[in-house]
Amino acid sequence: MTHRSRTRRLALLSASTALVTAGLLPPATAFAAPAHAAAVAAAPTPTPTPTSTSTRPAQGMVKTTDPPSGITAELPGKAKVRMGAIPMEDGSVDARVYGVETPDGGTGFAVYDMPGDRIPLEDALKGFVDAYGLTGNGTLTSDNVRKTTVDGRPALDASLSGEDADGAAVGSIRIISDDDHLVMALTLGPEENEKDLKQTQQQLVASLRIP
């Protein structure tokens, strides 16, 4: 896999996560703007690196903090940070995406400043899958969906699979409902790296901390 392909996958990781709101809400409470327009408005823009606080807890791993929420996770490198204001029917929701390119694909987490129970986690998953298609770089589906809890918080795990310009892609996603935030942890990359991608996701979700 070329460096260019890995970079594109990392961009898709960030863009897809930020664009999740294009299909996030059920029809009864969908955006006033069409999904495509909302997706364009939600596209993240790069922000200065100081918006995240990073320390190195172990060799090769970087503890990355989302400053507004205090949510942290260990990532395999220094995160690229993107921010977006997501338009919703009753106002906008701030979102921040922290992504890292790896030799196997991309991994990272996103924080949305809204109560996690504002929408069902199943709808958030569907929104992510739908939003991936809006990037124009492939398709994605979810399966093996499992409900769980993380420190008493409702959560949802799912496997991801699909196609992009480079071929088959696979990954994993965890969505967590917090009192004040919706949190996503995601790993995505080429199918041939599936074993390593699963290990990366396991490390990511194990390190994720919500105050």
JSON list of C-alpha atoms in Angstrom, two decimals:
[
{"chain": "A", "resi": 1, "resn": "MET", "atom": "CA", "xyz": [0.00, 0.00, 0.00]},
{"chain": "A", "resi": 2, "resn": "THR", "atom": "CA", "xyz": [1.43, 3.38, -0.99]},
{"chain": "A", "resi": 3, "resn": "HIS", "atom": "CA", "xyz": [1.93, 6.34, 1.33]},
{"chain": "A", "resi": 4, "resn": "ARG", "atom": "CA", "xyz": [-0.64, 8.22, -0.76]},
{"chain": "A", "resi": 5, "resn": "SER", "atom": "CA", "xyz": [-3.23, 5.52, -0.19]},
{"chain": "A", "resi": 6, "resn": "ARG", "atom": "CA", "xyz": [-2.62, 5.53, 3.56]},
{"chain": "A", "resi": 7, "resn": "THR", "atom": "CA", "xyz": [-2.93, 9.30, 3.66]},
{"chain": "A", "resi": 8, "resn": "ARG", "atom": "CA", "xyz": [-6.22, 9.17, 1.79]},
{"chain": "A", "resi": 9, "resn": "ARG", "atom": "CA", "xyz": [-7.54, 6.57, 4.21]},
{"chain": "A", "resi": 10, "resn": "LEU", "atom": "CA", "xyz": [-6.63, 8.77, 7.15]},
{"chain": "A", "resi": 11, "resn": "ALA", "atom": "CA", "xyz": [-8.41, 11.70, 5.49]},
{"chain": "A", "resi": 12, "resn": "LEU", "atom": "CA", "xyz": [-11.44, 9.47, 4.98]},
{"chain": "A", "resi": 13, "resn": "LEU", "atom": "CA", "xyz": [-11.29, 8.41, 8.59]},
{"chain": "A", "resi": 14, "resn": "SER", "atom": "CA", "xyz": [-11.51, 12.01, 9.75]},
{"chain": "A", "resi": 15, "resn": "ALA", "atom": "CA", "xyz": [-13.94, 13.16, 7.10]},
{"chain": "A", "resi": 16, "resn": "SER", "atom": "CA", "xyz": [-16.26, 10.20, 7.49]},
{"chain": "A", "resi": 17, "resn": "THR", "atom": "CA", "xyz": [-16.36, 10.54, 11.25]},
{"chain": "A", "resi": 18, "resn": "ALA", "atom": "CA", "xyz": [-17.09, 14.26, 11.05]},
{"chain": "A", "resi": 19, "resn": "LEU", "atom": "CA", "xyz": [-19.65, 13.73, 8.31]},
{"chain": "A", "resi": 20, "resn": "VAL", "atom": "CA", "xyz": [-21.54, 11.15, 10.34]},
{"chain": "A", "resi": 21, "resn": "THR", "atom": "CA", "xyz": [-24.24, 13.68, 11.06]},
{"chain": "A", "resi": 22, "resn": "ALA", "atom": "CA", "xyz": [-25.28, 13.72, 7.41]},
{"chain": "A", "resi": 23, "resn": "GLY", "atom": "CA", "xyz": [-27.29, 10.61, 8.21]},
{"chain": "A", "resi": 24, "resn": "LEU", "atom": "CA", "xyz": [-27.18, 10.72, 11.98]},
{"chain": "A", "resi": 25, "resn": "LEU", "atom": "CA", "xyz": [-30.76, 11.52, 12.90]},
{"chain": "A", "resi": 26, "resn": "PRO", "atom": "CA", "xyz": [-33.92, 9.55, 12.15]},
{"chain": "A", "resi": 27, "resn": "PRO", "atom": "CA", "xyz": [-36.20, 11.10, 9.47]},
{"chain": "A", "resi": 28, "resn": "ALA", "atom": "CA", "xyz": [-38.60, 12.60, 12.02]},
{"chain": "A", "resi": 29, "resn": "THR", "atom": "CA", "xyz": [-35.85, 14.84, 13.39]},
{"chain": "A", "resi": 30, "resn": "ALA", "atom": "CA", "xyz": [-33.55, 15.16, 10.39]},
{"chain": "A", "resi": 31, "resn": "PHE", "atom": "CA", "xyz": [-31.72, 18.32, 9.44]},
{"chain": "A", "resi": 32, "resn": "ALA", "atom": "CA", "xyz": [-33.66, 21.15, 7.87]},
{"chain": "A", "resi": 33, "resn": "ALA", "atom": "CA", "xyz": [-31.03, 21.20, 5.13]},
{"chain": "A", "resi": 34, "resn": "PRO", "atom": "CA", "xyz": [-30.71, 18.27, 2.69]},
{"chain": "A", "resi": 35, "resn": "ALA", "atom": "CA", "xyz": [-28.25, 15.60, 3.74]},
{"chain": "A", "resi": 36, "resn": "HIS", "atom": "CA", "xyz": [-25.74, 16.58, 1.05]},
{"chain": "A", "resi": 37, "resn": "ALA", "atom": "CA", "xyz": [-25.78, 20.23, 2.10]},
{"chain": "A", "resi": 38, "resn": "ALA", "atom": "CA", "xyz": [-25.43, 19.28, 5.74]},
{"chain": "A", "resi": 39, "resn": "ALA", "atom": "CA", "xyz": [-22.52, 17.01, 4.90]},
{"chain": "A", "resi": 40, "resn": "VAL", "atom": "CA", "xyz": [-20.69, 19.82, 3.11]},
{"chain": "A", "resi": 41, "resn": "ALA", "atom": "CA", "xyz": [-21.30, 22.16, 6.03]},
{"chain": "A", "resi": 42, "resn": "ALA", "atom": "CA", "xyz": [-20.04, 19.55, 8.46]},
{"chain": "A", "resi": 43, "resn": "ALA", "atom": "CA", "xyz": [-16.75, 18.94, 6.67]},
{"chain": "A", "resi": 44, "resn": "PRO", "atom": "CA", "xyz": [-13.90, 19.35, 9.17]},
{"chain": "A", "resi": 45, "resn": "THR", "atom": "CA", "xyz": [-11.14, 21.92, 8.78]},
{"chain": "A", "resi": 46, "resn": "PRO", "atom": "CA", "xyz": [-7.58, 21.53, 10.08]},
{"chain": "A", "resi": 47, "resn": "THR", "atom": "CA", "xyz": [-6.82, 23.18, 13.39]},
{"chain": "A", "resi": 48, "resn": "PRO", "atom": "CA", "xyz": [-3.50, 23.95, 15.06]},
{"chain": "A", "resi": 49, "resn": "THR", "atom": "CA", "xyz": [-1.85, 21.05, 16.81]},
{"chain": "A", "resi": 50, "resn": "PRO", "atom": "CA", "xyz": [-1.99, 22.79, 20.24]},
{"chain": "A", "resi": 51, "resn": "THR", "atom": "CA", "xyz": [-5.74, 22.06, 20.40]},
{"chain": "A", "resi": 52, "resn": "SER", "atom": "CA", "xyz": [-4.76, 18.60, 21.65]},
{"chain": "A", "resi": 53, "resn": "THR", "atom": "CA", "xyz": [-2.55, 17.77, 24.59]},
{"chain": "A", "resi": 54, "resn": "SER", "atom": "CA", "xyz": [-0.25, 14.81, 24.00]},
{"chain": "A", "resi": 55, "resn": "THR", "atom": "CA", "xyz": [2.10, 12.91, 26.26]},
{"chain": "A", "resi": 56, "resn": "ARG", "atom": "CA", "xyz": [3.85, 9.61, 25.62]},
{"chain": "A", "resi": 57, "resn": "PRO", "atom": "CA", "xyz": [2.61, 6.92, 28.03]},
{"chain": "A", "resi": 58, "resn": "ALA", "atom": "CA", "xyz": [4.54, 4.13, 26.33]},
{"chain": "A", "resi": 59, "resn": "GLN", "atom": "CA", "xyz": [6.94, 3.70, 23.46]},
{"chain": "A", "resi": 60, "resn": "GLY", "atom": "CA", "xyz": [5.18, 4.42, 20.18]},
{"chain": "A", "resi": 61, "resn": "MET", "atom": "CA", "xyz": [1.91, 5.42, 21.84]},
{"chain": "A", "resi": 62, "resn": "VAL", "atom": "CA", "xyz": [0.77, 9.00, 22.37]},
{"chain": "A", "resi": 63, "resn": "LYS", "atom": "CA", "xyz": [-1.80, 9.93, 25.01]},
{"chain": "A", "resi": 64, "resn": "THR", "atom": "CA", "xyz": [-4.09, 12.40, 23.24]},
{"chain": "A", "resi": 65, "resn": "THR", "atom": "CA", "xyz": [-6.52, 14.62, 25.11]},
{"chain": "A", "resi": 66, "resn": "ASP", "atom": "CA", "xyz": [-9.59, 16.40, 23.81]},
{"chain": "A", "resi": 67, "resn": "PRO", "atom": "CA", "xyz": [-9.20, 19.61, 25.87]},
{"chain": "A", "resi": 68, "resn": "PRO", "atom": "CA", "xyz": [-12.85, 20.74, 26.03]},
{"chain": "A", "resi": 69, "resn": "SER", "atom": "CA", "xyz": [-14.09, 17.40, 27.40]},
{"chain": "A", "resi": 70, "resn": "GLY", "atom": "CA", "xyz": [-11.01, 15.90, 29.02]},
{"chain": "A", "resi": 71, "resn": "ILE", "atom": "CA", "xyz": [-11.58, 12.67, 27.06]},
{"chain": "A", "resi": 72, "resn": "THR", "atom": "CA", "xyz": [-8.32, 10.86, 26.34]},
{"chain": "A", "resi": 73, "resn": "ALA", "atom": "CA", "xyz": [-7.05, 7.91, 24.31]},
{"chain": "A", "resi": 74, "resn": "GLU", "atom": "CA", "xyz": [-3.69, 6.45, 23.39]},
{"chain": "A", "resi": 75, "resn": "LEU", "atom": "CA", "xyz": [-2.93, 6.65, 19.67]},
{"chain": "A", "resi": 76, "resn": "PRO", "atom": "CA", "xyz": [0.01, 5.16, 17.73]},
{"chain": "A", "resi": 77, "resn": "GLY", "atom": "CA", "xyz": [1.46, 8.57, 16.88]},
{"chain": "A", "resi": 78, "resn": "LYS", "atom": "CA", "xyz": [0.74, 12.28, 17.05]},
{"chain": "A", "resi": 79, "resn": "ALA", "atom": "CA", "xyz": [-2.86, 12.94, 16.06]},
{"chain": "A", "resi": 80, "resn": "LYS", "atom": "CA", "xyz": [-4.02, 15.16, 13.24]},
{"chain": "A", "resi": 81, "resn": "VAL", "atom": "CA", "xyz": [-6.82, 17.25, 14.70]},
{"chain": "A", "resi": 82, "resn": "ARG", "atom": "CA", "xyz": [-9.89, 18.41, 12.78]},
{"chain": "A", "resi": 83, "resn": "MET", "atom": "CA", "xyz": [-12.84, 20.41, 14.05]},
{"chain": "A", "resi": 84, "resn": "GLY", "atom": "CA", "xyz": [-16.30, 21.10, 12.70]},
{"chain": "A", "resi": 85, "resn": "ALA", "atom": "CA", "xyz": [-19.55, 22.77, 13.71]},
{"chain": "A", "resi": 86, "resn": "ILE", "atom": "CA", "xyz": [-22.31, 20.33, 12.81]},
{"chain": "A", "resi": 87, "resn": "PRO", "atom": "CA", "xyz": [-25.61, 21.96, 11.76]},
{"chain": "A", "resi": 88, "resn": "MET", "atom": "CA", "xyz": [-28.65, 20.47, 13.46]},
{"chain": "A", "resi": 89, "resn": "GLU", "atom": "CA", "xyz": [-32.28, 21.46, 13.59]},
{"chain": "A", "resi": 90, "resn": "ASP", "atom": "CA", "xyz": [-32.02, 23.13, 17.01]},
{"chain": "A", "resi": 91, "resn": "GLY", "atom": "CA", "xyz": [-28.52, 24.57, 16.66]},
{"chain": "A", "resi": 92, "resn": "SER", "atom": "CA", "xyz": [-25.01, 23.40, 15.85]},
{"chain": "A", "resi": 93, "resn": "VAL", "atom": "CA", "xyz": [-22.94, 20.76, 17.62]},
{"chain": "A", "resi": 94, "resn": "ASP", "atom": "CA", "xyz": [-19.17, 21.14, 17.90]},
{"chain": "A", "resi": 95, "resn": "ALA", "atom": "CA", "xyz": [-17.15, 18.06, 16.95]},
{"chain": "A", "resi": 96, "resn": "ARG", "atom": "CA", "xyz": [-13.47, 17.22, 17.10]},
{"chain": "A", "resi": 97, "resn": "VAL", "atom": "CA", "xyz": [-11.71, 14.32, 15.35]},
{"chain": "A", "resi": 98, "resn": "TYR", "atom": "CA", "xyz": [-8.26, 13.01, 16.33]},
{"chain": "A", "resi": 99, "resn": "GLY", "atom": "CA", "xyz": [-6.79, 10.70, 13.69]},
{"chain": "A", "resi": 100, "resn": "VAL", "atom": "CA", "xyz": [-3.49, 8.93, 13.13]},
{"chain": "A", "resi": 101, "resn": "GLU", "atom": "CA", "xyz": [-2.21, 7.28, 9.97]},
{"chain": "A", "resi": 102, "resn": "THR", "atom": "CA", "xyz": [-0.62, 3.88, 10.55]},
{"chain": "A", "resi": 103, "resn": "PRO", "atom": "CA", "xyz": [1.11, 1.39, 8.21]},
{"chain": "A", "resi": 104, "resn": "ASP", "atom": "CA", "xyz": [-2.11, -0.66, 8.37]},
{"chain": "A", "resi": 105, "resn": "GLY", "atom": "CA", "xyz": [-4.66, 2.13, 7.72]},
{"chain": "A", "resi": 106, "resn": "GLY", "atom": "CA", "xyz": [-5.98, 4.77, 10.09]},
{"chain": "A", "resi": 107, "resn": "THR", "atom": "CA", "xyz": [-7.27, 5.01, 13.64]},
{"chain": "A", "resi": 108, "resn": "GLY", "atom": "CA", "xyz": [-8.67, 7.69, 15.89]},
{"chain": "A", "resi": 109, "resn": "PHE", "atom": "CA", "xyz": [-11.56, 9.00, 17.96]},
{"chain": "A", "resi": 110, "resn": "ALA", "atom": "CA", "xyz": [-14.18, 11.72, 17.68]},
{"chain": "A", "resi": 111, "resn": "VAL", "atom": "CA", "xyz": [-15.99, 13.75, 20.34]},
{"chain": "A", "resi": 112, "resn": "TYR", "atom": "CA", "xyz": [-19.38, 15.37, 19.70]},
{"chain": "A", "resi": 113, "resn": "ASP", "atom": "CA", "xyz": [-20.57, 18.01, 22.19]},
{"chain": "A", "resi": 114, "resn": "MET", "atom": "CA", "xyz": [-24.08, 16.70, 22.72]},
{"chain": "A", "resi": 115, "resn": "PRO", "atom": "CA", "xyz": [-25.69, 14.31, 25.18]},
{"chain": "A", "resi": 116, "resn": "GLY", "atom": "CA", "xyz": [-25.12, 10.78, 23.98]},
{"chain": "A", "resi": 117, "resn": "ASP", "atom": "CA", "xyz": [-28.74, 9.81, 24.52]},
{"chain": "A", "resi": 118, "resn": "ARG", "atom": "CA", "xyz": [-29.92, 12.51, 22.13]},
{"chain": "A", "resi": 119, "resn": "ILE", "atom": "CA", "xyz": [-30.05, 9.82, 19.43]},
{"chain": "A", "resi": 120, "resn": "PRO", "atom": "CA", "xyz": [-30.06, 6.00, 19.54]},
{"chain": "A", "resi": 121, "resn": "LEU", "atom": "CA", "xyz": [-26.62, 4.48, 19.09]},
{"chain": "A", "resi": 122, "resn": "GLU", "atom": "CA", "xyz": [-27.97, 2.36, 16.23]},
{"chain": "A", "resi": 123, "resn": "ASP", "atom": "CA", "xyz": [-28.87, 5.57, 14.38]},
{"chain": "A", "resi": 124, "resn": "ALA", "atom": "CA", "xyz": [-25.39, 6.96, 15.02]},
{"chain": "A", "resi": 125, "resn": "LEU", "atom": "CA", "xyz": [-23.89, 3.81, 13.47]},
{"chain": "A", "resi": 126, "resn": "LYS", "atom": "CA", "xyz": [-26.18, 4.03, 10.46]},
{"chain": "A", "resi": 127, "resn": "GLY", "atom": "CA", "xyz": [-25.27, 7.68, 10.12]},
{"chain": "A", "resi": 128, "resn": "PHE", "atom": "CA", "xyz": [-21.58, 6.88, 10.04]},
{"chain": "A", "resi": 129, "resn": "VAL", "atom": "CA", "xyz": [-22.03, 4.18, 7.39]},
{"chain": "A", "resi": 130, "resn": "ASP", "atom": "CA", "xyz": [-24.21, 6.48, 5.25]},
{"chain": "A", "resi": 131, "resn": "ALA", "atom": "CA", "xyz": [-21.77, 9.37, 5.66]},
{"chain": "A", "resi": 132, "resn": "TYR", "atom": "CA", "xyz": [-18.86, 7.27, 4.45]},
{"chain": "A", "resi": 133, "resn": "GLY", "atom": "CA", "xyz": [-20.63, 6.88, 1.13]},
{"chain": "A", "resi": 134, "resn": "LEU", "atom": "CA", "xyz": [-20.98, 10.67, 0.87]},
{"chain": "A", "resi": 135, "resn": "THR", "atom": "CA", "xyz": [-17.21, 11.02, 0.66]},
{"chain": "A", "resi": 136, "resn": "GLY", "atom": "CA", "xyz": [-17.39, 9.55, -2.84]},
{"chain": "A", "resi": 137, "resn": "ASN", "atom": "CA", "xyz": [-14.49, 7.19, -2.21]},
{"chain": "A", "resi": 138, "resn": "GLY", "atom": "CA", "xyz": [-16.27, 3.92, -1.59]},
{"chain": "A", "resi": 139, "resn": "THR", "atom": "CA", "xyz": [-19.00, 2.14, 0.31]},
{"chain": "A", "resi": 140, "resn": "LEU", "atom": "CA", "xyz": [-19.19, 0.73, 3.80]},
{"chain": "A", "resi": 141, "resn": "THR", "atom": "CA", "xyz": [-21.52, -1.61, 5.68]},
{"chain": "A", "resi": 142, "resn": "SER", "atom": "CA", "xyz": [-21.70, -2.67, 9.31]},
{"chain": "A", "resi": 143, "resn": "ASP", "atom": "CA", "xyz": [-22.33, -6.10, 10.82]},
{"chain": "A", "resi": 144, "resn": "ASN", "atom": "CA", "xyz": [-21.73, -8.04, 14.02]},
{"chain": "A", "resi": 145, "resn": "VAL", "atom": "CA", "xyz": [-23.36, -5.19, 15.96]},
{"chain": "A", "resi": 146, "resn": "ARG", "atom": "CA", "xyz": [-23.14, -5.70, 19.74]},
{"chain": "A", "resi": 147, "resn": "LYS", "atom": "CA", "xyz": [-24.54, -3.63, 22.57]},
{"chain": "A", "resi": 148, "resn": "THR", "atom": "CA", "xyz": [-22.26, -3.25, 25.57]},
{"chain": "A", "resi": 149, "resn": "THR", "atom": "CA", "xyz": [-21.36, -0.81, 28.34]},
{"chain": "A", "resi": 150, "resn": "VAL", "atom": "CA", "xyz": [-18.19, 1.17, 29.02]},
{"chain": "A", "resi": 151, "resn": "ASP", "atom": "CA", "xyz": [-17.80, 2.23, 32.66]},
{"chain": "A", "resi": 152, "resn": "GLY", "atom": "CA", "xyz": [-21.58, 2.02, 32.96]},
{"chain": "A", "resi": 153, "resn": "ARG", "atom": "CA", "xyz": [-22.21, 4.04, 29.80]},
{"chain": "A", "resi": 154, "resn": "PRO", "atom": "CA", "xyz": [-24.26, 2.52, 26.93]},
{"chain": "A", "resi": 155, "resn": "ALA", "atom": "CA", "xyz": [-22.06, 1.61, 23.97]},
{"chain": "A", "resi": 156, "resn": "LEU", "atom": "CA", "xyz": [-22.23, -0.14, 20.62]},
{"chain": "A", "resi": 157, "resn": "ASP", "atom": "CA", "xyz": [-19.51, -2.11, 18.84]},
{"chain": "A", "resi": 158, "resn": "ALA", "atom": "CA", "xyz": [-19.64, -3.09, 15.16]},
{"chain": "A", "resi": 159, "resn": "SER", "atom": "CA", "xyz": [-17.45, -4.51, 12.43]},
{"chain": "A", "resi": 160, "resn": "LEU", "atom": "CA", "xyz": [-17.08, -2.56, 9.19]},
{"chain": "A", "resi": 161, "resn": "SER", "atom": "CA", "xyz": [-16.44, -3.76, 5.65]},
{"chain": "A", "resi": 162, "resn": "GLY", "atom": "CA", "xyz": [-16.61, -2.22, 2.21]},
{"chain": "A", "resi": 163, "resn": "GLU", "atom": "CA", "xyz": [-14.81, -1.16, -0.93]},
{"chain": "A", "resi": 164, "resn": "ASP", "atom": "CA", "xyz": [-12.74, 1.85, -1.90]},
{"chain": "A", "resi": 165, "resn": "ALA", "atom": "CA", "xyz": [-10.51, 2.75, -4.83]},
{"chain": "A", "resi": 166, "resn": "ASP", "atom": "CA", "xyz": [-7.78, 0.48, -3.48]},
{"chain": "A", "resi": 167, "resn": "GLY", "atom": "CA", "xyz": [-9.98, -2.56, -2.93]},
{"chain": "A", "resi": 168, "resn": "ALA", "atom": "CA", "xyz": [-11.59, -4.21, 0.06]},
{"chain": "A", "resi": 169, "resn": "ALA", "atom": "CA", "xyz": [-11.55, -2.29, 3.35]},
{"chain": "A", "resi": 170, "resn": "VAL", "atom": "CA", "xyz": [-12.37, -3.47, 6.88]},
{"chain": "A", "resi": 171, "resn": "GLY", "atom": "CA", "xyz": [-12.48, -1.93, 10.31]},
{"chain": "A", "resi": 172, "resn": "SER", "atom": "CA", "xyz": [-14.17, -1.59, 13.67]},
{"chain": "A", "resi": 173, "resn": "ILE", "atom": "CA", "xyz": [-16.12, 1.13, 15.43]},
{"chain": "A", "resi": 174, "resn": "ARG", "atom": "CA", "xyz": [-17.24, 1.75, 19.01]},
{"chain": "A", "resi": 175, "resn": "ILE", "atom": "CA", "xyz": [-19.85, 4.41, 19.81]},
{"chain": "A", "resi": 176, "resn": "ILE", "atom": "CA", "xyz": [-20.31, 5.51, 23.43]},
{"chain": "A", "resi": 177, "resn": "SER", "atom": "CA", "xyz": [-23.17, 7.50, 24.92]},
{"chain": "A", "resi": 178, "resn": "ASP", "atom": "CA", "xyz": [-22.02, 9.85, 27.70]},
{"chain": "A", "resi": 179, "resn": "ASP", "atom": "CA", "xyz": [-24.14, 12.34, 29.61]},
{"chain": "A", "resi": 180, "resn": "ASP", "atom": "CA", "xyz": [-22.48, 15.26, 27.82]},
{"chain": "A", "resi": 181, "resn": "HIS", "atom": "CA", "xyz": [-20.90, 13.75, 24.71]},
{"chain": "A", "resi": 182, "resn": "LEU", "atom": "CA", "xyz": [-21.20, 11.20, 21.93]},
{"chain": "A", "resi": 183, "resn": "VAL", "atom": "CA", "xyz": [-17.84, 9.48, 21.44]},
{"chain": "A", "resi": 184, "resn": "MET", "atom": "CA", "xyz": [-16.66, 7.32, 18.55]},
{"chain": "A", "resi": 185, "resn": "ALA", "atom": "CA", "xyz": [-13.51, 5.19, 18.31]},
{"chain": "A", "resi": 186, "resn": "LEU", "atom": "CA", "xyz": [-12.66, 3.94, 14.82]},
{"chain": "A", "resi": 187, "resn": "THR", "atom": "CA", "xyz": [-10.04, 1.90, 12.99]},
{"chain": "A", "resi": 188, "resn": "LEU", "atom": "CA", "xyz": [-10.16, 1.37, 9.22]},
{"chain": "A", "resi": 189, "resn": "GLY", "atom": "CA", "xyz": [-7.82, -0.01, 6.58]},
{"chain": "A", "resi": 190, "resn": "PRO", "atom": "CA", "xyz": [-7.19, -2.61, 3.84]},
{"chain": "A", "resi": 191, "resn": "GLU", "atom": "CA", "xyz": [-8.66, -6.07, 4.28]},
{"chain": "A", "resi": 192, "resn": "GLU", "atom": "CA", "xyz": [-5.25, -7.74, 4.15]},
{"chain": "A", "resi": 193, "resn": "ASN", "atom": "CA", "xyz": [-4.35, -5.92, 7.39]},
{"chain": "A", "resi": 194, "resn": "GLU", "atom": "CA", "xyz": [-7.48, -7.09, 9.23]},
{"chain": "A", "resi": 195, "resn": "LYS", "atom": "CA", "xyz": [-5.67, -8.83, 12.08]},
{"chain": "A", "resi": 196, "resn": "ASP", "atom": "CA", "xyz": [-3.48, -5.83, 12.87]},
{"chain": "A", "resi": 197, "resn": "LEU", "atom": "CA", "xyz": [-6.43, -3.45, 12.53]},
{"chain": "A", "resi": 198, "resn": "LYS", "atom": "CA", "xyz": [-8.40, -5.43, 15.11]},
{"chain": "A", "resi": 199, "resn": "GLN", "atom": "CA", "xyz": [-5.48, -5.25, 17.51]},
{"chain": "A", "resi": 200, "resn": "THR", "atom": "CA", "xyz": [-5.19, -1.49, 16.97]},
{"chain": "A", "resi": 201, "resn": "GLN", "atom": "CA", "xyz": [-8.89, -1.04, 17.70]},
{"chain": "A", "resi": 202, "resn": "GLN", "atom": "CA", "xyz": [-8.61, -3.14, 20.86]},
{"chain": "A", "resi": 203, "resn": "GLN", "atom": "CA", "xyz": [-5.76, -0.97, 22.08]},
{"chain": "A", "resi": 204, "resn": "LEU", "atom": "CA", "xyz": [-7.68, 2.19, 21.24]},
{"chain": "A", "resi": 205, "resn": "VAL", "atom": "CA", "xyz": [-10.89, 1.27, 23.07]},
{"chain": "A", "resi": 206, "resn": "ALA", "atom": "CA", "xyz": [-8.95, -0.10, 26.05]},
{"chain": "A", "resi": 207, "resn": "SER", "atom": "CA", "xyz": [-7.13, 3.24, 26.44]},
{"chain": "A", "resi": 208, "resn": "LEU", "atom": "CA", "xyz": [-10.18, 5.49, 25.94]},
{"chain": "A", "resi": 209, "resn": "ARG", "atom": "CA", "xyz": [-11.09, 7.40, 29.10]},
{"chain": "A", "resi": 210, "resn": "ILE", "atom": "CA", "xyz": [-14.15, 9.60, 29.63]},
{"chain": "A", "resi": 211, "resn": "PRO", "atom": "CA", "xyz": [-14.09, 11.71, 32.84]}
]
